[in-house]
């Protein structure tokens, strides 16, 4: 029974938390650029060539990963990434449920590594529910109808990216604790 519980726990973690980590990490870029062909940090306007008098479009020297899709897909992509995060957050509830069941079966519920993992999982879940998902929702429903993202939108997307990074770091620490199990007497 322990092997079944552990298998379901690990599969749930991979199949639920993984997509949240990836989608939440990608979201800020597409939300920042939603509905815009160029990021707001791009104040490019055609410049007059002083030698010929012709207007020229400055070269786009940003990395491809920093450019929004030119066909206006960013709003749809951002909305899709948010739906992934919301949906998988519900499925992700299986991770701690089966984790606790596995821990009880192994008799390690009072081990420090497991208690630390439980605490970090609770913090990551709170961060997802209280900061990441609401932050995504706010960026999607931004009343900004201008042709370029505002400074507030860029700042909110940057804060969301940082919060998502912390969420992902917490999960990475939990994974390491689950593998290494410092102080465990059940073997590694």
PDB file of C-alpha atoms in Angstrom:
ATOM      1  CA  UNK A   1       0.000   0.000   0.000  1.00  0.00           C
ATOM      2  CA  UNK A   2       2.895   2.350   0.794  1.00  0.00           C
ATOM      3  CA  UNK A   3       4.332   1.992  -2.701  1.00  0.00           C
ATOM      4  CA  UNK A   4       0.962   2.796  -4.259  1.00  0.00           C
ATOM      5  CA  UNK A   5       0.499   5.891  -2.071  1.00  0.00           C
ATOM      6  CA  UNK A   6       4.042   7.062  -2.787  1.00  0.00           C
ATOM      7  CA  UNK A   7       3.577   6.500  -6.520  1.00  0.00           C
ATOM      8  CA  UNK A   8       0.348   8.505  -6.602  1.00  0.00           C
ATOM      9  CA  UNK A   9       1.972  11.238  -4.492  1.00  0.00           C
ATOM     10  CA  UNK A  10       4.975  11.544  -6.832  1.00  0.00           C
ATOM     11  CA  UNK A  11       2.855  11.374  -9.991  1.00  0.00           C
ATOM     12  CA  UNK A  12       0.493  14.026  -8.632  1.00  0.00           C
ATOM     13  CA  UNK A  13       3.446  16.262  -7.799  1.00  0.00           C
ATOM     14  CA  UNK A  14       4.939  15.891 -11.267  1.00  0.00           C
ATOM     15  CA  UNK A  15       1.675  16.174 -13.198  1.00  0.00           C
ATOM     16  CA  UNK A  16       0.079  18.940 -11.109  1.00  0.00           C
ATOM     17  CA  UNK A  17       2.835  21.118  -9.693  1.00  0.00           C
ATOM     18  CA  UNK A  18       5.028  20.953 -12.807  1.00  0.00           C
ATOM     19  CA  UNK A  19       2.463  22.575 -15.119  1.00  0.00           C
ATOM     20  CA  UNK A  20       1.715  25.255 -12.518  1.00  0.00           C
ATOM     21  CA  UNK A  21       5.414  26.063 -12.202  1.00  0.00           C
ATOM     22  CA  UNK A  22       5.882  26.372 -15.965  1.00  0.00           C
ATOM     23  CA  UNK A  23       2.626  28.216 -16.733  1.00  0.00           C
ATOM     24  CA  UNK A  24       3.013  30.634 -13.829  1.00  0.00           C
ATOM     25  CA  UNK A  25       6.596  31.375 -14.898  1.00  0.00           C
ATOM     26  CA  UNK A  26       5.546  32.158 -18.468  1.00  0.00           C
ATOM     27  CA  UNK A  27       2.471  34.198 -17.518  1.00  0.00           C
ATOM     28  CA  UNK A  28       4.095  37.555 -16.578  1.00  0.00           C
ATOM     29  CA  UNK A  29       5.733  37.965 -19.983  1.00  0.00           C
ATOM     30  CA  UNK A  30       2.534  37.399 -21.912  1.00  0.00           C
ATOM     31  CA  UNK A  31       0.434  39.455 -19.492  1.00  0.00           C
ATOM     32  CA  UNK A  32       2.868  42.366 -19.746  1.00  0.00           C
ATOM     33  CA  UNK A  33       2.711  42.284 -23.510  1.00  0.00           C
ATOM     34  CA  UNK A  34      -0.987  41.397 -23.809  1.00  0.00           C
ATOM     35  CA  UNK A  35      -2.492  43.233 -26.700  1.00  0.00           C
ATOM     36  CA  UNK A  36       0.727  44.999 -27.608  1.00  0.00           C
ATOM     37  CA  UNK A  37       3.124  44.381 -30.456  1.00  0.00           C
ATOM     38  CA  UNK A  38       6.084  45.760 -28.496  1.00  0.00           C
ATOM     39  CA  UNK A  39       6.966  45.939 -24.815  1.00  0.00           C
ATOM     40  CA  UNK A  40       6.576  49.339 -23.145  1.00  0.00           C
ATOM     41  CA  UNK A  41      10.298  49.621 -22.507  1.00  0.00           C
ATOM     42  CA  UNK A  42      10.536  50.058 -26.247  1.00  0.00           C
ATOM     43  CA  UNK A  43      10.150  53.775 -26.824  1.00  0.00           C
ATOM     44  CA  UNK A  44      11.154  53.385 -30.425  1.00  0.00           C
ATOM     45  CA  UNK A  45       9.780  55.879 -32.846  1.00  0.00           C
ATOM     46  CA  UNK A  46      10.989  56.300 -36.360  1.00  0.00           C
ATOM     47  CA  UNK A  47      14.080  58.462 -36.291  1.00  0.00           C
ATOM     48  CA  UNK A  48      15.188  60.783 -38.998  1.00  0.00           C
ATOM     49  CA  UNK A  49      18.407  59.840 -40.698  1.00  0.00           C
ATOM     50  CA  UNK A  50      20.462  62.984 -40.515  1.00  0.00           C
ATOM     51  CA  UNK A  51      22.363  62.177 -43.658  1.00  0.00           C
ATOM     52  CA  UNK A  52      19.451  61.394 -45.999  1.00  0.00           C
ATOM     53  CA  UNK A  53      16.437  62.788 -44.141  1.00  0.00           C
ATOM     54  CA  UNK A  54      14.659  59.415 -44.432  1.00  0.00           C
ATOM     55  CA  UNK A  55      12.718  57.977 -41.532  1.00  0.00           C
ATOM     56  CA  UNK A  56      14.148  54.707 -40.267  1.00  0.00           C
ATOM     57  CA  UNK A  57      12.786  52.105 -37.915  1.00  0.00           C
ATOM     58  CA  UNK A  58      15.444  51.311 -35.268  1.00  0.00           C
ATOM     59  CA  UNK A  59      16.712  47.753 -35.250  1.00  0.00           C
ATOM     60  CA  UNK A  60      14.988  45.422 -32.810  1.00  0.00           C
ATOM     61  CA  UNK A  61      17.968  44.195 -30.807  1.00  0.00           C
ATOM     62  CA  UNK A  62      15.997  42.482 -28.032  1.00  0.00           C
ATOM     63  CA  UNK A  63      16.298  38.726 -27.596  1.00  0.00           C
ATOM     64  CA  UNK A  64      13.433  36.756 -29.181  1.00  0.00           C
ATOM     65  CA  UNK A  65      12.289  35.630 -25.706  1.00  0.00           C
ATOM     66  CA  UNK A  66      11.749  39.293 -24.740  1.00  0.00           C
ATOM     67  CA  UNK A  67       9.515  40.052 -27.707  1.00  0.00           C
ATOM     68  CA  UNK A  68       5.759  39.616 -27.678  1.00  0.00           C
ATOM     69  CA  UNK A  69       4.182  37.707 -30.548  1.00  0.00           C
ATOM     70  CA  UNK A  70       3.543  40.221 -33.312  1.00  0.00           C
ATOM     71  CA  UNK A  71       0.157  38.728 -34.160  1.00  0.00           C
ATOM     72  CA  UNK A  72      -1.554  39.836 -30.930  1.00  0.00           C
ATOM     73  CA  UNK A  73      -1.781  36.380 -29.327  1.00  0.00           C
ATOM     74  CA  UNK A  74      -0.446  37.533 -25.941  1.00  0.00           C
ATOM     75  CA  UNK A  75      -3.868  38.133 -24.302  1.00  0.00           C
ATOM     76  CA  UNK A  76      -5.121  34.683 -25.290  1.00  0.00           C
ATOM     77  CA  UNK A  77      -1.884  33.021 -24.207  1.00  0.00           C
ATOM     78  CA  UNK A  78      -1.932  34.835 -20.855  1.00  0.00           C
ATOM     79  CA  UNK A  79      -5.554  33.804 -20.260  1.00  0.00           C
ATOM     80  CA  UNK A  80      -4.717  30.199 -21.183  1.00  0.00           C
ATOM     81  CA  UNK A  81      -1.734  30.124 -18.802  1.00  0.00           C
ATOM     82  CA  UNK A  82      -3.958  31.471 -16.006  1.00  0.00           C
ATOM     83  CA  UNK A  83      -6.536  28.729 -16.671  1.00  0.00           C
ATOM     84  CA  UNK A  84      -3.751  26.131 -16.465  1.00  0.00           C
ATOM     85  CA  UNK A  85      -2.612  27.513 -13.098  1.00  0.00           C
ATOM     86  CA  UNK A  86      -6.163  27.620 -11.716  1.00  0.00           C
ATOM     87  CA  UNK A  87      -7.095  24.144 -12.915  1.00  0.00           C
ATOM     88  CA  UNK A  88      -3.929  22.427 -11.816  1.00  0.00           C
ATOM     89  CA  UNK A  89      -4.055  24.166  -8.430  1.00  0.00           C
ATOM     90  CA  UNK A  90      -7.201  22.138  -7.703  1.00  0.00           C
ATOM     91  CA  UNK A  91      -5.573  18.916  -8.936  1.00  0.00           C
ATOM     92  CA  UNK A  92      -2.490  19.814  -6.867  1.00  0.00           C
ATOM     93  CA  UNK A  93      -4.476  19.236  -3.684  1.00  0.00           C
ATOM     94  CA  UNK A  94      -3.798  15.543  -4.236  1.00  0.00           C
ATOM     95  CA  UNK A  95      -0.079  16.098  -3.596  1.00  0.00           C
ATOM     96  CA  UNK A  96      -0.269  16.869   0.151  1.00  0.00           C
ATOM     97  CA  UNK A  97      -3.192  14.489   0.654  1.00  0.00           C
ATOM     98  CA  UNK A  98      -1.274  11.498  -0.711  1.00  0.00           C
ATOM     99  CA  UNK A  99       1.940  12.817   0.846  1.00  0.00           C
ATOM    100  CA  UNK A 100       0.413  12.795   4.314  1.00  0.00           C
ATOM    101  CA  UNK A 101      -1.047   9.347   3.709  1.00  0.00           C
ATOM    102  CA  UNK A 102       2.371   8.082   2.606  1.00  0.00           C
ATOM    103  CA  UNK A 103       4.068   9.696   5.615  1.00  0.00           C
ATOM    104  CA  UNK A 104       1.557   8.116   7.977  1.00  0.00           C
ATOM    105  CA  UNK A 105       2.061   4.720   6.344  1.00  0.00           C
ATOM    106  CA  UNK A 106       5.839   5.050   6.713  1.00  0.00           C
ATOM    107  CA  UNK A 107       5.534   6.354  10.270  1.00  0.00           C
ATOM    108  CA  UNK A 108       7.569   9.500   9.566  1.00  0.00           C
ATOM    109  CA  UNK A 109       4.973  12.204  10.239  1.00  0.00           C
ATOM    110  CA  UNK A 110       7.023  13.594  13.118  1.00  0.00           C
ATOM    111  CA  UNK A 111      10.382  13.634  11.298  1.00  0.00           C
ATOM    112  CA  UNK A 112      11.916  17.092  10.928  1.00  0.00           C
ATOM    113  CA  UNK A 113      12.437  16.784   7.152  1.00  0.00           C
ATOM    114  CA  UNK A 114       8.780  15.951   6.625  1.00  0.00           C
ATOM    115  CA  UNK A 115       7.509  18.675   8.959  1.00  0.00           C
ATOM    116  CA  UNK A 116       9.720  21.184   7.133  1.00  0.00           C
ATOM    117  CA  UNK A 117       8.396  19.942   3.798  1.00  0.00           C
ATOM    118  CA  UNK A 118       4.810  20.271   5.036  1.00  0.00           C
ATOM    119  CA  UNK A 119       5.458  23.832   6.212  1.00  0.00           C
ATOM    120  CA  UNK A 120       7.102  24.806   2.903  1.00  0.00           C
ATOM    121  CA  UNK A 121       4.252  23.185   0.967  1.00  0.00           C
ATOM    122  CA  UNK A 122       1.736  25.210   2.996  1.00  0.00           C
ATOM    123  CA  UNK A 123       3.684  28.411   2.312  1.00  0.00           C
ATOM    124  CA  UNK A 124       3.867  27.597  -1.422  1.00  0.00           C
ATOM    125  CA  UNK A 125       0.126  26.860  -1.517  1.00  0.00           C
ATOM    126  CA  UNK A 126      -0.647  30.115   0.300  1.00  0.00           C
ATOM    127  CA  UNK A 127       1.593  32.017  -2.105  1.00  0.00           C
ATOM    128  CA  UNK A 128      -0.200  30.455  -5.073  1.00  0.00           C
ATOM    129  CA  UNK A 129      -3.691  31.090  -3.702  1.00  0.00           C
ATOM    130  CA  UNK A 130      -3.101  34.515  -2.147  1.00  0.00           C
ATOM    131  CA  UNK A 131      -0.563  36.097  -4.500  1.00  0.00           C
ATOM    132  CA  UNK A 132       0.071  34.313  -7.802  1.00  0.00           C
ATOM    133  CA  UNK A 133      -3.484  33.546  -8.939  1.00  0.00           C
ATOM    134  CA  UNK A 134      -4.917  36.928  -7.816  1.00  0.00           C
ATOM    135  CA  UNK A 135      -1.943  38.705  -9.412  1.00  0.00           C
ATOM    136  CA  UNK A 136      -2.613  36.919 -12.678  1.00  0.00           C
ATOM    137  CA  UNK A 137      -6.298  37.782 -12.476  1.00  0.00           C
ATOM    138  CA  UNK A 138      -5.502  41.470 -11.869  1.00  0.00           C
ATOM    139  CA  UNK A 139      -3.175  41.604 -14.856  1.00  0.00           C
ATOM    140  CA  UNK A 140      -5.762  39.927 -17.068  1.00  0.00           C
ATOM    141  CA  UNK A 141      -8.511  42.339 -16.045  1.00  0.00           C
ATOM    142  CA  UNK A 142      -6.329  45.445 -16.183  1.00  0.00           C
ATOM    143  CA  UNK A 143      -8.425  48.422 -17.288  1.00  0.00           C
ATOM    144  CA  UNK A 144      -5.516  49.652 -19.367  1.00  0.00           C
ATOM    145  CA  UNK A 145      -6.723  50.152 -22.949  1.00  0.00           C
ATOM    146  CA  UNK A 146      -3.720  52.087 -24.154  1.00  0.00           C
ATOM    147  CA  UNK A 147      -1.505  51.007 -27.019  1.00  0.00           C
ATOM    148  CA  UNK A 148       1.458  50.356 -24.734  1.00  0.00           C
ATOM    149  CA  UNK A 149       1.682  48.703 -21.343  1.00  0.00           C
ATOM    150  CA  UNK A 150       1.824  51.177 -18.491  1.00  0.00           C
ATOM    151  CA  UNK A 151       4.589  51.402 -15.934  1.00  0.00           C
ATOM    152  CA  UNK A 152       2.135  49.919 -13.389  1.00  0.00           C
ATOM    153  CA  UNK A 153       1.472  46.918 -15.624  1.00  0.00           C
ATOM    154  CA  UNK A 154       5.176  46.285 -16.117  1.00  0.00           C
ATOM    155  CA  UNK A 155       5.815  46.651 -12.368  1.00  0.00           C
ATOM    156  CA  UNK A 156       2.941  44.293 -11.504  1.00  0.00           C
ATOM    157  CA  UNK A 157       4.217  41.721 -14.030  1.00  0.00           C
ATOM    158  CA  UNK A 158       7.715  41.988 -12.538  1.00  0.00           C
ATOM    159  CA  UNK A 159       6.407  41.494  -8.993  1.00  0.00           C
ATOM    160  CA  UNK A 160       4.372  38.514 -10.155  1.00  0.00           C
ATOM    161  CA  UNK A 161       7.449  37.013 -11.824  1.00  0.00           C
ATOM    162  CA  UNK A 162       9.379  37.384  -8.555  1.00  0.00           C
ATOM    163  CA  UNK A 163       6.550  35.844  -6.517  1.00  0.00           C
ATOM    164  CA  UNK A 164       6.312  32.963  -8.978  1.00  0.00           C
ATOM    165  CA  UNK A 165      10.052  32.426  -8.674  1.00  0.00           C
ATOM    166  CA  UNK A 166       9.720  32.163  -4.896  1.00  0.00           C
ATOM    167  CA  UNK A 167       6.836  29.689  -5.351  1.00  0.00           C
ATOM    168  CA  UNK A 168       9.022  27.565  -7.649  1.00  0.00           C
ATOM    169  CA  UNK A 169      11.999  27.776  -5.286  1.00  0.00           C
ATOM    170  CA  UNK A 170       9.857  26.536  -2.392  1.00  0.00           C
ATOM    171  CA  UNK A 171       8.805  23.510  -4.441  1.00  0.00           C
ATOM    172  CA  UNK A 172      12.404  22.838  -5.447  1.00  0.00           C
ATOM    173  CA  UNK A 173      13.411  22.818  -1.768  1.00  0.00           C
ATOM    174  CA  UNK A 174      10.545  20.440  -0.958  1.00  0.00           C
ATOM    175  CA  UNK A 175      11.678  18.071  -3.723  1.00  0.00           C
ATOM    176  CA  UNK A 176      15.240  18.061  -2.372  1.00  0.00           C
ATOM    177  CA  UNK A 177      13.969  17.403   1.155  1.00  0.00           C
ATOM    178  CA  UNK A 178      11.829  14.525  -0.117  1.00  0.00           C
ATOM    179  CA  UNK A 179      14.801  12.950  -1.872  1.00  0.00           C
ATOM    180  CA  UNK A 180      17.552  13.568   0.688  1.00  0.00           C
ATOM    181  CA  UNK A 181      15.389  13.180   3.820  1.00  0.00           C
ATOM    182  CA  UNK A 182      18.016  14.510   6.246  1.00  0.00           C
ATOM    183  CA  UNK A 183      17.980  12.678   9.554  1.00  0.00           C
ATOM    184  CA  UNK A 184      15.616  10.009   8.259  1.00  0.00           C
ATOM    185  CA  UNK A 185      15.879   6.532   9.732  1.00  0.00           C
ATOM    186  CA  UNK A 186      13.897   4.936   6.882  1.00  0.00           C
ATOM    187  CA  UNK A 187      16.888   4.983   4.529  1.00  0.00           C
ATOM    188  CA  UNK A 188      17.382   6.942   1.337  1.00  0.00           C
TER     189      UNK A 188
END
